[in-house]
Amino acid sequence: MPCPAILFVCLGNICRSPLAEAAFRQAAEAAGLVVKVDSAGTGDWHVGKAPDRRAQATALAAGIDISGYRARQLEPDDFGWFTHIFVMDHENLADARAIAPAGARAQPVLLLDLVPGREGEAVADPYYGGQDQFAATWADVSAAAHALVTRLQSHG
Ligand code: 4NP
């Protein structure tokens, strides 16, 4: 089986998807999984920027330094490079599907579809919220990260 390549996608690539990337990197490393991991945004407003400082603080509280991450925009080639593309909400899903090449290898799916009982739900956008919103984001992406590790360990 080829090395899984996982892409997490949100709107700005400065809040939710960097946290999903961080949570999954940590969970995959702890499980000894060999994976490629990245994140991207459907929008281009924050390209080249570091994650939101509230996202950085949230990750750091879990022992992960994401200050070196830089935002980039989702592009059509991503659908060939990655084996799995997880999006945070329904708007991300529609935007990702709109640029997916026909016959693409990876089909975008909601991140919380990985979590039993949370199928069809969105990871809420914390950008206009406070630190508690970021804690909720972290709880969501951590639950999904652990579910994804379990899934990859069992059947890829
Ligand atoms: P993200 O959050 O999609 O989780 O990175 C947002 C970041 C920026 C904006 C919206 C959401 N914005 O409107 O600039």
mmCIF file of C-alpha atoms and ligand atoms in Angstrom:
data_model
loop_
_atom_site.group_PDB
_atom_site.id
_atom_site.type_symbol
_atom_site.label_atom_id
_atom_site.label_comp_id
_atom_site.label_asym_id
_atom_site.label_seq_id
_atom_site.Cartn_x
_atom_site.Cartn_y
_atom_site.Cartn_z
ATOM 1 C CA MET A 1 0.000 0.000 0.000
ATOM 2 C CA PRO A 2 1.391 3.474 -0.866
ATOM 3 C CA CYS A 3 2.092 5.839 2.005
ATOM 4 C CA PRO A 4 -1.176 7.607 2.886
ATOM 5 C CA ALA A 5 -1.087 11.326 2.103
ATOM 6 C CA ILE A 6 -3.593 13.318 4.121
ATOM 7 C CA LEU A 7 -4.710 16.888 3.397
ATOM 8 C CA PHE A 8 -6.837 18.946 5.798
ATOM 9 C CA VAL A 9 -8.783 21.843 4.298
ATOM 10 C CA CYS A 10 -10.601 24.856 5.765
ATOM 11 C CA LEU A 11 -11.342 28.372 4.521
ATOM 12 C CA GLY A 12 -8.290 30.391 5.545
ATOM 13 C CA ASN A 13 -5.728 27.683 6.483
ATOM 14 C CA ILE A 14 -4.888 29.651 9.623
ATOM 15 C CA CYS A 15 -7.269 28.176 12.242
ATOM 16 C CA ARG A 16 -8.982 24.818 11.796
ATOM 17 C CA SER A 17 -6.925 22.967 9.202
ATOM 18 C CA PRO A 18 -3.535 23.764 10.807
ATOM 19 C CA LEU A 19 -4.948 22.452 14.096
ATOM 20 C CA ALA A 20 -6.223 19.322 12.331
ATOM 21 C CA GLU A 21 -2.788 18.890 10.746
ATOM 22 C CA ALA A 22 -1.071 19.293 14.128
ATOM 23 C CA ALA A 23 -3.407 16.894 15.955
ATOM 24 C CA PHE A 24 -3.055 14.277 13.255
ATOM 25 C CA ARG A 25 0.750 14.620 13.014
ATOM 26 C CA GLN A 26 0.982 14.065 16.756
ATOM 27 C CA ALA A 27 -1.422 11.090 16.781
ATOM 28 C CA ALA A 28 0.207 9.472 13.731
ATOM 29 C CA GLU A 29 3.690 9.876 15.174
ATOM 30 C CA ALA A 30 2.599 8.382 18.496
ATOM 31 C CA ALA A 31 1.176 5.397 16.600
ATOM 32 C CA GLY A 32 4.299 4.992 14.468
ATOM 33 C CA LEU A 33 2.394 5.583 11.220
ATOM 34 C CA VAL A 34 4.320 6.716 8.155
ATOM 35 C CA VAL A 35 2.144 9.334 6.464
ATOM 36 C CA LYS A 36 2.397 12.552 4.501
ATOM 37 C CA VAL A 37 0.367 15.380 6.019
ATOM 38 C CA ASP A 38 -0.446 18.936 4.942
ATOM 39 C CA SER A 39 -3.211 21.524 5.158
ATOM 40 C CA ALA A 40 -4.628 24.170 2.834
ATOM 41 C CA GLY A 41 -7.374 26.775 2.586
ATOM 42 C CA THR A 42 -9.995 27.213 -0.112
ATOM 43 C CA GLY A 43 -9.441 30.995 0.082
ATOM 44 C CA ASP A 44 -6.281 32.969 -0.676
ATOM 45 C CA TRP A 45 -6.530 35.818 1.858
ATOM 46 C CA HIS A 46 -3.942 34.438 4.263
ATOM 47 C CA VAL A 47 -1.512 32.721 1.879
ATOM 48 C CA GLY A 48 2.023 32.772 3.305
ATOM 49 C CA LYS A 49 0.889 33.678 6.815
ATOM 50 C CA ALA A 50 1.512 31.753 10.031
ATOM 51 C CA PRO A 51 -1.506 30.280 11.850
ATOM 52 C CA ASP A 52 -3.740 32.627 13.853
ATOM 53 C CA ARG A 53 -2.087 33.318 17.217
ATOM 54 C CA ARG A 54 -5.048 31.754 19.031
ATOM 55 C CA ALA A 55 -4.561 28.555 17.007
ATOM 56 C CA GLN A 56 -0.840 28.655 17.794
ATOM 57 C CA ALA A 57 -1.617 28.979 21.528
ATOM 58 C CA THR A 58 -4.107 26.117 21.366
ATOM 59 C CA ALA A 59 -1.615 23.789 19.698
ATOM 60 C CA LEU A 60 1.163 24.843 22.061
ATOM 61 C CA ALA A 61 -1.040 23.959 25.028
ATOM 62 C CA ALA A 62 -1.092 20.424 23.578
ATOM 63 C CA GLY A 63 2.689 20.500 23.201
ATOM 64 C CA ILE A 64 2.818 21.251 19.473
ATOM 65 C CA ASP A 65 4.585 24.255 17.936
ATOM 66 C CA ILE A 66 2.796 25.251 14.713
ATOM 67 C CA SER A 67 4.427 28.677 14.400
ATOM 68 C CA GLY A 68 6.370 27.463 11.358
ATOM 69 C CA TYR A 69 3.276 26.437 9.382
ATOM 70 C CA ARG A 70 2.428 28.720 6.448
ATOM 71 C CA ALA A 71 -0.969 29.064 4.804
ATOM 72 C CA ARG A 72 -1.455 27.994 1.224
ATOM 73 C CA GLN A 73 -4.437 27.709 -1.080
ATOM 74 C CA LEU A 74 -5.992 24.413 -2.161
ATOM 75 C CA GLU A 75 -5.222 23.666 -5.803
ATOM 76 C CA PRO A 76 -6.464 21.130 -8.366
ATOM 77 C CA ASP A 77 -3.180 19.172 -8.263
ATOM 78 C CA ASP A 78 -3.840 18.387 -4.585
ATOM 79 C CA PHE A 79 -6.535 15.949 -5.699
ATOM 80 C CA GLY A 80 -3.871 13.854 -7.405
ATOM 81 C CA TRP A 81 -1.153 14.179 -4.787
ATOM 82 C CA PHE A 82 -3.206 13.283 -1.747
ATOM 83 C CA THR A 83 -4.961 9.999 -0.997
ATOM 84 C CA HIS A 84 -7.394 11.567 1.515
ATOM 85 C CA ILE A 85 -8.791 15.114 1.685
ATOM 86 C CA PHE A 86 -10.747 16.119 4.795
ATOM 87 C CA VAL A 87 -12.670 19.390 4.902
ATOM 88 C CA MET A 88 -14.049 21.193 7.939
ATOM 89 C CA ASP A 89 -17.504 22.301 6.789
ATOM 90 C CA HIS A 90 -20.068 22.141 4.007
ATOM 91 C CA GLU A 91 -18.846 25.346 2.357
ATOM 92 C CA ASN A 92 -15.326 23.891 2.193
ATOM 93 C CA LEU A 93 -16.852 20.729 0.716
ATOM 94 C CA ALA A 94 -18.641 22.616 -2.060
ATOM 95 C CA ASP A 95 -15.592 24.808 -2.777
ATOM 96 C CA ALA A 96 -13.252 21.812 -2.884
ATOM 97 C CA ARG A 97 -15.566 19.834 -5.145
ATOM 98 C CA ALA A 98 -15.790 22.830 -7.475
ATOM 99 C CA ILE A 99 -12.054 22.711 -8.253
ATOM 100 C CA ALA A 100 -11.553 18.922 -8.139
ATOM 101 C CA PRO A 101 -10.456 17.613 -11.552
ATOM 102 C CA ALA A 102 -12.749 15.051 -13.144
ATOM 103 C CA GLY A 103 -11.797 11.534 -12.055
ATOM 104 C CA ALA A 104 -9.654 12.820 -9.196
ATOM 105 C CA ARG A 105 -8.042 10.207 -6.944
ATOM 106 C CA ALA A 106 -9.048 11.870 -3.673
ATOM 107 C CA GLN A 107 -12.643 12.899 -3.000
ATOM 108 C CA PRO A 108 -13.154 15.509 -0.269
ATOM 109 C CA VAL A 109 -15.157 14.416 2.766
ATOM 110 C CA LEU A 110 -16.170 16.090 6.018
ATOM 111 C CA LEU A 111 -13.581 15.578 8.768
ATOM 112 C CA LEU A 112 -16.208 14.759 11.383
ATOM 113 C CA ASP A 113 -17.530 11.923 9.215
ATOM 114 C CA LEU A 114 -14.594 10.047 10.802
ATOM 115 C CA VAL A 115 -16.085 10.370 14.273
ATOM 116 C CA PRO A 116 -18.935 7.975 15.143
ATOM 117 C CA GLY A 117 -22.074 9.959 15.922
ATOM 118 C CA ARG A 118 -20.724 13.186 14.358
ATOM 119 C CA GLU A 119 -21.260 12.264 10.696
ATOM 120 C CA GLY A 120 -22.434 15.189 8.580
ATOM 121 C CA GLU A 121 -21.370 17.771 11.178
ATOM 122 C CA ALA A 122 -19.032 20.710 10.603
ATOM 123 C CA VAL A 123 -16.010 21.784 12.618
ATOM 124 C CA ALA A 124 -17.300 25.250 13.531
ATOM 125 C CA ASP A 125 -15.263 28.229 12.330
ATOM 126 C CA PRO A 126 -13.565 29.717 15.439
ATOM 127 C CA TYR A 127 -12.175 32.800 13.656
ATOM 128 C CA TYR A 128 -14.736 35.228 15.085
ATOM 129 C CA GLY A 129 -14.889 33.454 18.433
ATOM 130 C CA GLY A 130 -12.730 33.451 21.525
ATOM 131 C CA GLN A 131 -10.210 31.040 22.975
ATOM 132 C CA ASP A 132 -13.038 28.733 24.073
ATOM 133 C CA GLN A 133 -14.026 28.339 20.421
ATOM 134 C CA PHE A 134 -10.493 27.258 19.655
ATOM 135 C CA ALA A 135 -10.647 24.718 22.485
ATOM 136 C CA ALA A 136 -13.795 23.289 20.862
ATOM 137 C CA THR A 137 -11.984 23.164 17.512
ATOM 138 C CA TRP A 138 -9.103 21.318 19.143
ATOM 139 C CA ALA A 139 -11.475 18.774 20.715
ATOM 140 C CA ASP A 140 -13.121 18.139 17.324
ATOM 141 C CA VAL A 141 -9.917 17.803 15.320
ATOM 142 C CA SER A 142 -8.297 15.626 18.003
ATOM 143 C CA ALA A 143 -11.239 13.218 18.008
ATOM 144 C CA ALA A 144 -11.033 12.995 14.222
ATOM 145 C CA ALA A 145 -7.244 12.577 14.270
ATOM 146 C CA HIS A 146 -7.457 9.599 16.590
ATOM 147 C CA ALA A 147 -10.286 8.054 14.568
ATOM 148 C CA LEU A 148 -8.224 8.481 11.400
ATOM 149 C CA VAL A 149 -5.167 6.840 12.948
ATOM 150 C CA THR A 150 -7.310 3.875 13.981
ATOM 151 C CA ARG A 151 -8.783 3.637 10.491
ATOM 152 C CA LEU A 152 -5.403 3.821 8.760
ATOM 153 C CA GLN A 153 -4.000 1.181 11.111
ATOM 154 C CA SER A 154 -6.831 -1.180 10.229
ATOM 155 C CA HIS A 155 -7.364 -0.682 6.496
ATOM 156 C CA GLY A 156 -5.693 2.401 5.080
HETATM 157 P P1 4NP B 1 -10.106 28.868 9.125
HETATM 158 O O1 4NP B 1 -10.679 30.202 9.795
HETATM 159 O O2 4NP B 1 -10.885 28.638 7.859
HETATM 160 O O3 4NP B 1 -10.377 27.820 10.153
HETATM 161 O O4 4NP B 1 -8.634 29.098 8.894
HETATM 162 C C1 4NP B 1 -10.829 31.397 9.113
HETATM 163 C C2 4NP B 1 -9.746 32.192 8.887
HETATM 164 C C3 4NP B 1 -9.912 33.402 8.250
HETATM 165 C C4 4NP B 1 -11.183 33.805 7.853
HETATM 166 C C5 4NP B 1 -12.267 32.990 8.083
HETATM 167 C C6 4NP B 1 -12.085 31.782 8.712
HETATM 168 N N1 4NP B 1 -11.347 35.058 7.225
HETATM 169 O O5 4NP B 1 -12.499 35.440 6.956
HETATM 170 O O6 4NP B 1 -10.364 35.753 6.969
#
